[in-house]
C-alpha cells in the first residue's frame, strides 16, 4: 500500500484518535430462466437437485486449481488466514472448540494488473454435508451487484443492517460487509462511480417461512467483520472494525399489512392480488441502514414482489446505469430531482438527494400485473422520499399504452 493510501486510510479511521475502530459512513427469457422453471415447483425441485449435483462435480473436478490448503486446512487457518479452527467450528456448530471435521478450499484474493476491477477471491468451507461460501468481490454496477442475483440474496428483508455507519448487513444465512473506501473499497480513480468491494458469506438456502435466528445472525456478522479486518490488515491498514452485534436491532418480524399501508408505508394501497396469505407473508427490513427492503412471497431467494429504497449512495450506484437505460418509458420529475423508468415488471427512480443518489425500486417477478407497478411507484417514491428527508418528490409516469 502506498503512502497516499495509508493517509486516506488513517483519515477514514475518524477524528477521535482511536485507531482501533473505523466508523464508516430480458425481456425474452430462455427456457431455463428461473422465472419460467419456478412456475412449477416440482420441476424446479428436480432442476435444482440436478444443478446441485453438477456444481458439486465441477467443484470436485476443479479442486486441483485451488490452493494447496484444500482439504483439512493447513496451519490451523482458513479463508486466507482469517479464520482459526475455533472460528470455523463456531460457524458450523455455534460453539468454539468443536470437533468439526472441516475442509477448506480457496482461491486467493487477487486483483487485475492495474487494480481497476477490485479484488476477487473465494473460500469454500465444508463439514459433514454443510457448506459455507465466502467471496471477496467488487459489486457490479450494471444491476444490483451482479445481474440482480446478489441484491436478491444480500439485500433481502431478512438481513439486518450492521449499524454504526457500516455498509453491511446480516441474517442467519447471509452476511456481507463493504471494505472501507480508504483501505481500499473502491480501487479506481473514478471512486464513487464504482461499486464497493465487499466480502460476503452464505450458508445455503433460506427458509423464508421461518423467523430469523438471532444467535446464528450474530455469528455470521462477527465472521464477516473478522474477514474484512483481516483483508484490511493485509492491505496495511491500521484500524479495525469492532464487533457490531451489540448495536444491531432485533431481526425483522413478519408484517401484518393494512389495506392502506402496503409494506408498512402509509398511503400505499395494497393491491387485491397481493392480499395476505400463507405464501404472501411480508417481511420488511428493521433498523436504519443502507437499504429498506420489503419482500413478499419469496421462492429460492427471489421475491415475487420487492419494494426497496437504497439510501446509501455507495449502494445506490449499483442502479445508476439501469436507471438511465432500463426502458424507453421515462419517468418525469423536477429538472434536478433525478430520473428513472417504468415497465411491466419494474419501476425505478434514481433521485438526487442532499446525501447523494437514492434508488426507489419496485420489481415483480413477471409482467402480469403492470397496472400495479404503475399505481404503486409514484406513491411509493413520494412516501419514502418524505421518510428519509429527500422530499417532497413527485414523479409523473408516461401515458399507459
mmCIF file of C-alpha atoms in Angstrom:
data_model
loop_
_atom_site.group_PDB
_atom_site.id
_atom_site.type_symbol
_atom_site.label_atom_id
_atom_site.label_comp_id
_atom_site.label_asym_id
_atom_site.label_seq_id
_atom_site.Cartn_x
_atom_site.Cartn_y
_atom_site.Cartn_z
ATOM 1 C CA UNK A 1 0.000 0.000 0.000
ATOM 2 C CA UNK A 2 1.481 3.423 -0.891
ATOM 3 C CA UNK A 3 1.701 6.460 1.387
ATOM 4 C CA UNK A 4 -1.341 8.177 -0.096
ATOM 5 C CA UNK A 5 -3.494 5.113 0.539
ATOM 6 C CA UNK A 6 -2.192 4.913 4.114
ATOM 7 C CA UNK A 7 -3.040 8.552 4.651
ATOM 8 C CA UNK A 8 -6.540 8.040 3.278
ATOM 9 C CA UNK A 9 -6.953 5.002 5.491
ATOM 10 C CA UNK A 10 -5.906 6.917 8.583
ATOM 11 C CA UNK A 11 -8.267 9.757 7.737
ATOM 12 C CA UNK A 12 -11.123 7.282 7.466
ATOM 13 C CA UNK A 13 -10.317 5.960 10.925
ATOM 14 C CA UNK A 14 -12.032 9.011 12.394
ATOM 15 C CA UNK A 15 -11.030 12.109 14.299
ATOM 16 C CA UNK A 16 -11.379 10.740 17.809
ATOM 17 C CA UNK A 17 -7.798 9.481 17.964
ATOM 18 C CA UNK A 18 -8.903 5.902 18.462
ATOM 19 C CA UNK A 19 -7.113 3.786 15.860
ATOM 20 C CA UNK A 20 -8.878 0.639 16.909
ATOM 21 C CA UNK A 21 -12.144 1.385 15.152
ATOM 22 C CA UNK A 22 -13.213 2.533 11.723
ATOM 23 C CA UNK A 23 -16.516 4.496 11.652
ATOM 24 C CA UNK A 24 -17.924 4.013 8.128
ATOM 25 C CA UNK A 25 -20.087 6.199 6.658
ATOM 26 C CA UNK A 26 -34.654 -9.507 -20.746
ATOM 27 C CA UNK A 27 -37.198 -9.159 -21.817
ATOM 28 C CA UNK A 28 -37.298 -12.502 -23.729
ATOM 29 C CA UNK A 29 -36.086 -15.195 -21.409
ATOM 30 C CA UNK A 30 -34.637 -18.581 -22.403
ATOM 31 C CA UNK A 31 -36.457 -21.730 -21.352
ATOM 32 C CA UNK A 32 -34.038 -22.299 -18.490
ATOM 33 C CA UNK A 33 -34.560 -18.881 -16.880
ATOM 34 C CA UNK A 34 -35.525 -19.235 -13.188
ATOM 35 C CA UNK A 35 -38.766 -17.283 -13.676
ATOM 36 C CA UNK A 36 -40.034 -19.934 -16.106
ATOM 37 C CA UNK A 37 -38.969 -23.009 -14.198
ATOM 38 C CA UNK A 38 -40.162 -21.508 -10.882
ATOM 39 C CA UNK A 39 -43.781 -21.666 -12.077
ATOM 40 C CA UNK A 40 -43.662 -25.402 -11.450
ATOM 41 C CA UNK A 41 -42.329 -26.236 -8.015
ATOM 42 C CA UNK A 42 -41.825 -29.984 -8.710
ATOM 43 C CA UNK A 43 -39.989 -29.159 -11.926
ATOM 44 C CA UNK A 44 -37.892 -26.574 -10.112
ATOM 45 C CA UNK A 45 -37.021 -29.031 -7.336
ATOM 46 C CA UNK A 46 -35.753 -31.564 -9.880
ATOM 47 C CA UNK A 47 -33.751 -28.938 -11.743
ATOM 48 C CA UNK A 48 -32.191 -27.595 -8.542
ATOM 49 C CA UNK A 49 -31.199 -31.124 -7.478
ATOM 50 C CA UNK A 50 -29.565 -31.809 -10.838
ATOM 51 C CA UNK A 51 -27.856 -28.411 -10.805
ATOM 52 C CA UNK A 52 -26.518 -29.080 -7.321
ATOM 53 C CA UNK A 53 -25.057 -32.397 -8.415
ATOM 54 C CA UNK A 54 -23.429 -30.808 -11.452
ATOM 55 C CA UNK A 55 -21.957 -27.964 -9.386
ATOM 56 C CA UNK A 56 -20.628 -30.459 -6.852
ATOM 57 C CA UNK A 57 -18.985 -32.478 -9.588
ATOM 58 C CA UNK A 58 -17.439 -29.380 -11.098
ATOM 59 C CA UNK A 59 -16.087 -28.226 -7.759
ATOM 60 C CA UNK A 60 -14.617 -31.652 -7.130
ATOM 61 C CA UNK A 61 -13.017 -31.785 -10.531
ATOM 62 C CA UNK A 62 -11.649 -28.277 -10.224
ATOM 63 C CA UNK A 63 -10.003 -28.944 -6.876
ATOM 64 C CA UNK A 64 -6.533 -29.037 -8.390
ATOM 65 C CA UNK A 65 -6.903 -25.364 -9.294
ATOM 66 C CA UNK A 66 -7.403 -24.353 -5.691
ATOM 67 C CA UNK A 67 -4.694 -23.582 -3.186
ATOM 68 C CA UNK A 68 -2.668 -26.327 -1.568
ATOM 69 C CA UNK A 69 -4.573 -25.808 1.665
ATOM 70 C CA UNK A 70 -7.537 -27.672 0.121
ATOM 71 C CA UNK A 71 -8.606 -30.418 2.490
ATOM 72 C CA UNK A 72 -8.151 -30.083 6.253
ATOM 73 C CA UNK A 73 -6.762 -26.594 6.356
ATOM 74 C CA UNK A 74 -3.076 -26.065 6.996
ATOM 75 C CA UNK A 75 -1.584 -24.082 9.862
ATOM 76 C CA UNK A 76 -4.954 -24.070 11.620
ATOM 77 C CA UNK A 77 -6.101 -21.136 9.484
ATOM 78 C CA UNK A 78 -8.753 -20.926 6.770
ATOM 79 C CA UNK A 79 -10.114 -18.345 4.289
ATOM 80 C CA UNK A 80 -6.871 -16.543 3.508
ATOM 81 C CA UNK A 81 -5.710 -16.918 7.105
ATOM 82 C CA UNK A 82 -8.657 -15.050 8.597
ATOM 83 C CA UNK A 83 -10.285 -17.947 10.497
ATOM 84 C CA UNK A 84 -8.836 -20.185 13.180
ATOM 85 C CA UNK A 85 -10.182 -23.692 13.785
ATOM 86 C CA UNK A 86 -12.284 -22.326 16.640
ATOM 87 C CA UNK A 87 -13.703 -19.621 14.360
ATOM 88 C CA UNK A 88 -14.773 -22.223 11.817
ATOM 89 C CA UNK A 89 -16.187 -24.560 14.463
ATOM 90 C CA UNK A 90 -18.268 -21.660 15.768
ATOM 91 C CA UNK A 91 -19.656 -21.031 12.303
ATOM 92 C CA UNK A 92 -20.756 -24.644 11.860
ATOM 93 C CA UNK A 93 -21.960 -25.660 15.304
ATOM 94 C CA UNK A 94 -22.288 -22.442 17.267
ATOM 95 C CA UNK A 95 -19.520 -23.139 19.780
ATOM 96 C CA UNK A 96 -15.744 -22.931 19.758
ATOM 97 C CA UNK A 97 -13.512 -25.899 20.437
ATOM 98 C CA UNK A 98 -15.803 -28.180 18.445
ATOM 99 C CA UNK A 99 -14.640 -31.382 16.800
ATOM 100 C CA UNK A 100 -15.944 -30.451 13.367
ATOM 101 C CA UNK A 101 -14.153 -32.191 10.503
ATOM 102 C CA UNK A 102 -13.847 -29.116 8.319
ATOM 103 C CA UNK A 103 -12.280 -28.911 4.889
ATOM 104 C CA UNK A 104 -11.214 -25.639 3.333
ATOM 105 C CA UNK A 105 -10.600 -24.786 -0.329
ATOM 106 C CA UNK A 106 -9.837 -21.313 -1.548
ATOM 107 C CA UNK A 107 -8.862 -19.138 -4.453
ATOM 108 C CA UNK A 108 -6.527 -16.380 -3.263
ATOM 109 C CA UNK A 109 -7.702 -12.787 -3.257
ATOM 110 C CA UNK A 110 -6.221 -11.121 -6.316
ATOM 111 C CA UNK A 111 -6.862 -8.081 -8.495
ATOM 112 C CA UNK A 112 -6.217 -7.218 -12.132
ATOM 113 C CA UNK A 113 -2.859 -5.745 -13.018
ATOM 114 C CA UNK A 114 -3.956 -2.117 -12.940
ATOM 115 C CA UNK A 115 -6.226 -2.544 -9.940
ATOM 116 C CA UNK A 116 -9.254 -1.153 -11.750
ATOM 117 C CA UNK A 117 -11.645 -4.037 -11.106
ATOM 118 C CA UNK A 118 -11.054 -4.556 -7.425
ATOM 119 C CA UNK A 119 -10.148 -7.674 -5.540
ATOM 120 C CA UNK A 120 -11.732 -11.071 -6.006
ATOM 121 C CA UNK A 121 -11.360 -14.421 -4.305
ATOM 122 C CA UNK A 122 -13.381 -17.299 -2.916
ATOM 123 C CA UNK A 123 -13.210 -19.637 0.052
ATOM 124 C CA UNK A 124 -15.285 -22.803 0.500
ATOM 125 C CA UNK A 125 -15.732 -24.451 3.904
ATOM 126 C CA UNK A 126 -17.412 -27.860 4.130
ATOM 127 C CA UNK A 127 -18.280 -30.056 7.088
ATOM 128 C CA UNK A 128 -20.486 -33.146 7.171
ATOM 129 C CA UNK A 129 -22.530 -32.089 4.152
ATOM 130 C CA UNK A 130 -22.821 -28.426 5.186
ATOM 131 C CA UNK A 131 -21.191 -25.701 3.152
ATOM 132 C CA UNK A 132 -20.232 -22.077 3.739
ATOM 133 C CA UNK A 133 -19.176 -19.992 0.742
ATOM 134 C CA UNK A 134 -17.124 -16.835 1.263
ATOM 135 C CA UNK A 135 -16.471 -14.356 -1.553
ATOM 136 C CA UNK A 136 -14.469 -11.178 -1.943
ATOM 137 C CA UNK A 137 -15.534 -9.165 -4.981
ATOM 138 C CA UNK A 138 -16.360 -5.728 -6.307
ATOM 139 C CA UNK A 139 -20.088 -5.234 -6.828
ATOM 140 C CA UNK A 140 -21.167 -4.918 -10.441
ATOM 141 C CA UNK A 141 -22.769 -1.539 -11.171
ATOM 142 C CA UNK A 142 -24.750 -2.931 -14.107
ATOM 143 C CA UNK A 143 -27.647 -4.055 -11.911
ATOM 144 C CA UNK A 144 -27.789 -4.561 -8.197
ATOM 145 C CA UNK A 145 -24.408 -6.165 -7.637
ATOM 146 C CA UNK A 146 -24.346 -8.956 -10.233
ATOM 147 C CA UNK A 147 -27.247 -9.221 -12.628
ATOM 148 C CA UNK A 148 -29.538 -8.672 -9.601
ATOM 149 C CA UNK A 149 -28.798 -12.074 -8.038
ATOM 150 C CA UNK A 150 -26.543 -10.568 -5.379
ATOM 151 C CA UNK A 151 -29.189 -7.993 -4.476
ATOM 152 C CA UNK A 152 -31.856 -10.715 -4.273
ATOM 153 C CA UNK A 153 -29.899 -12.544 -1.613
ATOM 154 C CA UNK A 154 -27.856 -9.928 0.222
ATOM 155 C CA UNK A 155 -30.300 -7.001 0.233
ATOM 156 C CA UNK A 156 -33.143 -9.262 1.343
ATOM 157 C CA UNK A 157 -35.527 -8.025 4.016
ATOM 158 C CA UNK A 158 -34.300 -10.859 6.261
ATOM 159 C CA UNK A 159 -30.971 -9.105 6.677
ATOM 160 C CA UNK A 160 -30.403 -6.530 9.418
ATOM 161 C CA UNK A 161 -28.083 -3.532 8.994
ATOM 162 C CA UNK A 162 -24.856 -3.848 10.971
ATOM 163 C CA UNK A 163 -25.285 -0.275 12.195
ATOM 164 C CA UNK A 164 -22.835 2.464 13.238
ATOM 165 C CA UNK A 165 -22.298 3.589 9.658
ATOM 166 C CA UNK A 166 -21.067 0.185 8.488
ATOM 167 C CA UNK A 167 -22.072 -0.655 4.931
ATOM 168 C CA UNK A 168 -23.178 -4.190 5.598
ATOM 169 C CA UNK A 169 -25.998 -6.485 6.747
ATOM 170 C CA UNK A 170 -26.514 -9.929 8.235
ATOM 171 C CA UNK A 171 -29.150 -12.653 8.680
ATOM 172 C CA UNK A 172 -28.978 -16.246 9.902
ATOM 173 C CA UNK A 173 -27.829 -17.487 6.466
ATOM 174 C CA UNK A 174 -26.173 -14.456 4.828
ATOM 175 C CA UNK A 175 -23.818 -11.639 5.802
ATOM 176 C CA UNK A 176 -21.872 -9.011 3.887
ATOM 177 C CA UNK A 177 -19.683 -6.019 4.633
ATOM 178 C CA UNK A 178 -18.077 -3.447 2.350
ATOM 179 C CA UNK A 179 -14.402 -2.692 2.712
ATOM 180 C CA UNK A 180 -13.959 0.972 3.763
ATOM 181 C CA UNK A 181 -13.226 3.179 0.771
ATOM 182 C CA UNK A 182 -9.899 4.348 2.208
ATOM 183 C CA UNK A 183 -8.471 0.870 2.676
ATOM 184 C CA UNK A 184 -9.448 0.293 -0.075
ATOM 185 C CA UNK A 185 -13.019 -0.389 -1.028
ATOM 186 C CA UNK A 186 -13.056 1.449 -4.360
ATOM 187 C CA UNK A 187 -9.922 0.752 -6.349
ATOM 188 C CA UNK A 188 -10.109 3.030 -9.364
ATOM 189 C CA UNK A 189 -9.643 6.749 -9.810
ATOM 190 C CA UNK A 190 -13.335 7.186 -10.520
ATOM 191 C CA UNK A 191 -14.109 6.277 -6.912
ATOM 192 C CA UNK A 192 -17.771 6.970 -6.298
ATOM 193 C CA UNK A 193 -18.726 5.679 -9.766
ATOM 194 C CA UNK A 194 -17.565 2.185 -8.801
ATOM 195 C CA UNK A 195 -19.377 -0.440 -6.818
ATOM 196 C CA UNK A 196 -17.833 -1.104 -3.406
ATOM 197 C CA UNK A 197 -15.631 -4.088 -2.686
ATOM 198 C CA UNK A 198 -17.445 -6.450 -0.339
ATOM 199 C CA UNK A 199 -16.790 -9.699 1.450
ATOM 200 C CA UNK A 200 -19.868 -11.860 1.874
ATOM 201 C CA UNK A 201 -20.664 -15.316 3.141
ATOM 202 C CA UNK A 202 -23.612 -17.647 2.610
ATOM 203 C CA UNK A 203 -24.554 -20.865 4.381
ATOM 204 C CA UNK A 204 -27.169 -22.211 1.961
ATOM 205 C CA UNK A 205 -30.849 -21.853 1.094
ATOM 206 C CA UNK A 206 -33.032 -19.654 3.268
ATOM 207 C CA UNK A 207 -36.373 -20.950 4.557
ATOM 208 C CA UNK A 208 -38.388 -17.763 4.322
ATOM 209 C CA UNK A 209 -41.312 -19.049 6.351
ATOM 210 C CA UNK A 210 -39.014 -19.252 9.379
ATOM 211 C CA UNK A 211 -38.144 -16.336 11.594
ATOM 212 C CA UNK A 212 -34.532 -15.184 11.703
ATOM 213 C CA UNK A 213 -32.366 -16.939 14.306
ATOM 214 C CA UNK A 214 -30.669 -14.054 16.127
ATOM 215 C CA UNK A 215 -27.782 -16.126 17.504
ATOM 216 C CA UNK A 216 -26.893 -17.501 14.061
ATOM 217 C CA UNK A 217 -27.187 -13.996 12.595
ATOM 218 C CA UNK A 218 -24.759 -12.605 15.154
ATOM 219 C CA UNK A 219 -22.240 -15.373 14.438
ATOM 220 C CA UNK A 220 -22.254 -14.503 10.735
ATOM 221 C CA UNK A 221 -21.992 -10.777 11.493
ATOM 222 C CA UNK A 222 -18.894 -11.340 13.614
ATOM 223 C CA UNK A 223 -17.419 -13.647 10.975
ATOM 224 C CA UNK A 224 -17.761 -11.129 8.146
ATOM 225 C CA UNK A 225 -16.172 -8.423 10.311
ATOM 226 C CA UNK A 226 -13.255 -10.786 11.010
ATOM 227 C CA UNK A 227 -12.827 -11.329 7.266
ATOM 228 C CA UNK A 228 -12.818 -7.613 6.444
ATOM 229 C CA UNK A 229 -10.422 -6.790 9.287
ATOM 230 C CA UNK A 230 -8.025 -9.449 8.012
ATOM 231 C CA UNK A 231 -8.334 -8.110 4.456
ATOM 232 C CA UNK A 232 -7.556 -4.577 5.636
ATOM 233 C CA UNK A 233 -4.573 -5.740 7.680
ATOM 234 C CA UNK A 234 -3.145 -7.390 4.568
ATOM 235 C CA UNK A 235 -3.520 -4.020 2.804
ATOM 236 C CA UNK A 236 -1.513 -2.296 5.547
ATOM 237 C CA UNK A 237 -4.445 -0.590 7.252
ATOM 238 C CA UNK A 238 -4.030 0.192 10.931
ATOM 239 C CA UNK A 239 -7.667 0.381 12.051
ATOM 240 C CA UNK A 240 -10.094 -2.434 12.845
ATOM 241 C CA UNK A 241 -13.864 -2.733 12.891
ATOM 242 C CA UNK A 242 -15.393 -3.612 16.233
ATOM 243 C CA UNK A 243 -17.950 -6.365 16.897
ATOM 244 C CA UNK A 244 -21.225 -4.859 15.629
ATOM 245 C CA UNK A 245 -23.701 -7.240 17.250
ATOM 246 C CA UNK A 246 -24.423 -5.160 20.362
ATOM 247 C CA UNK A 247 -25.577 -2.271 18.182
ATOM 248 C CA UNK A 248 -27.724 -4.280 15.790
ATOM 249 C CA UNK A 249 -31.518 -4.088 16.082
ATOM 250 C CA UNK A 250 -33.675 -7.146 16.588
ATOM 251 C CA UNK A 251 -34.226 -9.316 13.491
ATOM 252 C CA UNK A 252 -37.269 -8.459 11.346
ATOM 253 C CA UNK A 253 -40.682 -9.938 12.040
ATOM 254 C CA UNK A 254 -43.405 -10.836 9.566
ATOM 255 C CA UNK A 255 -45.710 -7.879 8.979
ATOM 256 C CA UNK A 256 -49.484 -7.757 9.211
ATOM 257 C CA UNK A 257 -50.257 -5.265 6.458
ATOM 258 C CA UNK A 258 -53.159 -2.865 6.397
ATOM 259 C CA UNK A 259 -55.081 -2.145 3.198
ATOM 260 C CA UNK A 260 -53.774 1.424 3.085
ATOM 261 C CA UNK A 261 -50.220 0.617 4.224
ATOM 262 C CA UNK A 262 -48.558 -1.942 1.989
ATOM 263 C CA UNK A 263 -45.152 -2.882 3.384
ATOM 264 C CA UNK A 264 -45.915 -0.611 6.317
ATOM 265 C CA UNK A 265 -45.827 2.503 4.097
ATOM 266 C CA UNK A 266 -48.756 4.749 4.990
ATOM 267 C CA UNK A 267 -50.832 5.813 1.999
ATOM 268 C CA UNK A 268 -49.624 2.916 -0.160
ATOM 269 C CA UNK A 269 -52.658 0.824 -1.169
ATOM 270 C CA UNK A 270 -52.420 -2.941 -1.046
ATOM 271 C CA UNK A 271 -53.391 -4.372 -4.458
ATOM 272 C CA UNK A 272 -56.086 -7.029 -4.312
ATOM 273 C CA UNK A 273 -53.855 -9.721 -5.775
ATOM 274 C CA UNK A 274 -51.304 -9.211 -3.014
ATOM 275 C CA UNK A 275 -53.648 -9.855 -0.094
ATOM 276 C CA UNK A 276 -52.240 -11.653 2.903
ATOM 277 C CA UNK A 277 -51.897 -15.421 2.541
ATOM 278 C CA UNK A 278 -49.738 -18.321 3.648
ATOM 279 C CA UNK A 279 -47.312 -17.729 0.780
ATOM 280 C CA UNK A 280 -47.698 -13.968 0.927
ATOM 281 C CA UNK A 281 -46.212 -13.156 4.313
ATOM 282 C CA UNK A 282 -44.413 -9.844 4.160
ATOM 283 C CA UNK A 283 -41.031 -9.066 5.659
ATOM 284 C CA UNK A 284 -39.566 -5.571 5.996
ATOM 285 C CA UNK A 285 -36.023 -4.573 6.950
ATOM 286 C CA UNK A 286 -35.751 -3.499 10.561
ATOM 287 C CA UNK A 287 -33.426 -0.702 11.681
ATOM 288 C CA UNK A 288 -31.789 2.262 9.991
ATOM 289 C CA UNK A 289 -29.249 1.295 7.404
ATOM 290 C CA UNK A 290 -28.148 1.311 3.803
ATOM 291 C CA UNK A 291 -31.392 -0.165 2.450
ATOM 292 C CA UNK A 292 -35.022 -0.728 3.413
ATOM 293 C CA UNK A 293 -36.476 -3.757 1.638
ATOM 294 C CA UNK A 294 -39.975 -5.200 1.628
ATOM 295 C CA UNK A 295 -40.187 -8.751 0.244
ATOM 296 C CA UNK A 296 -43.311 -10.776 -0.496
ATOM 297 C CA UNK A 297 -43.677 -14.440 -1.498
ATOM 298 C CA UNK A 298 -40.010 -15.401 -1.691
ATOM 299 C CA UNK A 299 -39.094 -18.597 -3.563
ATOM 300 C CA UNK A 300 -35.471 -19.758 -3.632
ATOM 301 C CA UNK A 301 -34.194 -16.353 -2.544
ATOM 302 C CA UNK A 302 -36.178 -14.464 -5.213
ATOM 303 C CA UNK A 303 -39.236 -12.409 -4.162
ATOM 304 C CA UNK A 304 -42.434 -12.321 -6.177
ATOM 305 C CA UNK A 305 -42.629 -8.615 -5.363
ATOM 306 C CA UNK A 306 -39.976 -6.325 -3.887
ATOM 307 C CA UNK A 307 -40.222 -2.709 -2.824
ATOM 308 C CA UNK A 308 -36.812 -1.309 -1.976
ATOM 309 C CA UNK A 309 -35.266 2.020 -1.032
ATOM 310 C CA UNK A 310 -31.477 2.111 -1.354
ATOM 311 C CA UNK A 311 -30.496 5.014 0.870
ATOM 312 C CA UNK A 312 -26.713 4.701 0.910
ATOM 313 C CA UNK A 313 -25.102 6.318 -2.161
ATOM 314 C CA UNK A 314 -22.392 3.632 -2.159
ATOM 315 C CA UNK A 315 -25.096 1.059 -2.928
ATOM 316 C CA UNK A 316 -27.378 3.289 -4.987
ATOM 317 C CA UNK A 317 -24.591 3.487 -7.569
ATOM 318 C CA UNK A 318 -25.412 -0.132 -8.438
ATOM 319 C CA UNK A 319 -28.623 1.103 -10.089
ATOM 320 C CA UNK A 320 -27.316 4.251 -11.771
ATOM 321 C CA UNK A 321 -26.753 2.664 -15.179
ATOM 322 C CA UNK A 322 -30.067 0.813 -15.079
ATOM 323 C CA UNK A 323 -31.974 3.984 -14.198
ATOM 324 C CA UNK A 324 -30.655 5.626 -17.337
ATOM 325 C CA UNK A 325 -31.255 2.892 -19.891
ATOM 326 C CA UNK A 326 -33.636 0.373 -18.301
ATOM 327 C CA UNK A 327 -36.628 1.186 -20.522
ATOM 328 C CA UNK A 328 -37.969 3.636 -23.100
ATOM 329 C CA UNK A 329 -40.834 4.798 -20.874
ATOM 330 C CA UNK A 330 -39.112 7.510 -18.901
ATOM 331 C CA UNK A 331 -40.391 8.752 -15.570
ATOM 332 C CA UNK A 332 -40.618 12.535 -15.319
ATOM 333 C CA UNK A 333 -39.827 14.663 -12.287
ATOM 334 C CA UNK A 334 -38.343 18.050 -11.490
ATOM 335 C CA UNK A 335 -35.351 19.043 -13.582
ATOM 336 C CA UNK A 336 -32.862 18.331 -10.809
ATOM 337 C CA UNK A 337 -34.781 15.602 -8.988
ATOM 338 C CA UNK A 338 -33.486 12.533 -10.815
ATOM 339 C CA UNK A 339 -34.525 10.074 -13.499
ATOM 340 C CA UNK A 340 -35.987 6.597 -13.943
ATOM 341 C CA UNK A 341 -38.388 4.408 -15.892
ATOM 342 C CA UNK A 342 -41.427 2.170 -15.665
ATOM 343 C CA UNK A 343 -42.156 -1.081 -17.479
ATOM 344 C CA UNK A 344 -44.478 -4.051 -16.968
ATOM 345 C CA UNK A 345 -42.319 -5.788 -14.360
ATOM 346 C CA UNK A 346 -40.423 -2.910 -12.786
ATOM 347 C CA UNK A 347 -40.460 0.735 -11.816
ATOM 348 C CA UNK A 348 -37.308 2.564 -10.742
ATOM 349 C CA UNK A 349 -36.420 6.130 -9.873
ATOM 350 C CA UNK A 350 -32.922 7.351 -9.035
ATOM 351 C CA UNK A 351 -33.254 10.547 -7.017
ATOM 352 C CA UNK A 352 -30.654 13.180 -6.349
ATOM 353 C CA UNK A 353 -30.995 13.854 -2.632
ATOM 354 C CA UNK A 354 -28.982 16.018 -0.270
ATOM 355 C CA UNK A 355 -26.962 12.982 0.807
ATOM 356 C CA UNK A 356 -26.352 11.769 -2.746
ATOM 357 C CA UNK A 357 -28.175 9.354 -5.067
ATOM 358 C CA UNK A 358 -31.029 7.290 -3.623
ATOM 359 C CA UNK A 359 -32.783 4.461 -5.504
ATOM 360 C CA UNK A 360 -36.508 3.707 -5.233
ATOM 361 C CA UNK A 361 -37.392 0.356 -6.786
ATOM 362 C CA UNK A 362 -40.499 -1.776 -7.268
ATOM 363 C CA UNK A 363 -39.902 -5.083 -9.026
ATOM 364 C CA UNK A 364 -42.222 -8.008 -9.782
ATOM 365 C CA UNK A 365 -41.187 -11.482 -10.867
ATOM 366 C CA UNK A 366 -43.232 -11.132 -14.058
ATOM 367 C CA UNK A 367 -45.061 -8.544 -16.163
ATOM 368 C CA UNK A 368 -48.507 -9.967 -15.471
ATOM 369 C CA UNK A 369 -49.673 -7.001 -13.373
ATOM 370 C CA UNK A 370 -48.251 -3.812 -14.927
ATOM 371 C CA UNK A 371 -51.129 -1.711 -13.570
ATOM 372 C CA UNK A 372 -49.970 -2.451 -10.022
ATOM 373 C CA UNK A 373 -46.451 -1.220 -10.764
ATOM 374 C CA UNK A 374 -47.811 1.996 -12.263
ATOM 375 C CA UNK A 375 -50.172 2.596 -9.358
ATOM 376 C CA UNK A 376 -47.637 1.916 -6.641
ATOM 377 C CA UNK A 377 -44.490 3.640 -7.937
ATOM 378 C CA UNK A 378 -45.458 7.355 -7.656
ATOM 379 C CA UNK A 379 -46.941 6.904 -4.180
ATOM 380 C CA UNK A 380 -44.034 4.794 -3.004
ATOM 381 C CA UNK A 381 -41.441 7.320 -4.187
ATOM 382 C CA UNK A 382 -43.314 10.213 -2.556
ATOM 383 C CA UNK A 383 -43.780 8.428 0.781
ATOM 384 C CA UNK A 384 -40.259 7.052 1.041
ATOM 385 C CA UNK A 385 -38.691 10.354 -0.012
ATOM 386 C CA UNK A 386 -40.530 12.056 2.841
ATOM 387 C CA UNK A 387 -39.420 9.373 5.281
ATOM 388 C CA UNK A 388 -35.714 9.774 4.538
ATOM 389 C CA UNK A 389 -35.808 13.574 4.213
ATOM 390 C CA UNK A 390 -35.495 13.727 0.437
ATOM 391 C CA UNK A 391 -38.991 15.059 -0.209
ATOM 392 C CA UNK A 392 -41.165 16.430 -1.456
ATOM 393 C CA UNK A 393 -40.588 14.305 -4.518
ATOM 394 C CA UNK A 394 -43.291 13.806 -7.135
ATOM 395 C CA UNK A 395 -42.851 11.789 -10.308
ATOM 396 C CA UNK A 396 -45.062 11.539 -13.400
ATOM 397 C CA UNK A 397 -45.384 8.347 -15.402
ATOM 398 C CA UNK A 398 -45.752 8.281 -19.194
ATOM 399 C CA UNK A 399 -49.207 7.622 -20.589
ATOM 400 C CA UNK A 400 -50.179 3.963 -20.427
ATOM 401 C CA UNK A 401 -50.139 2.273 -23.826
#
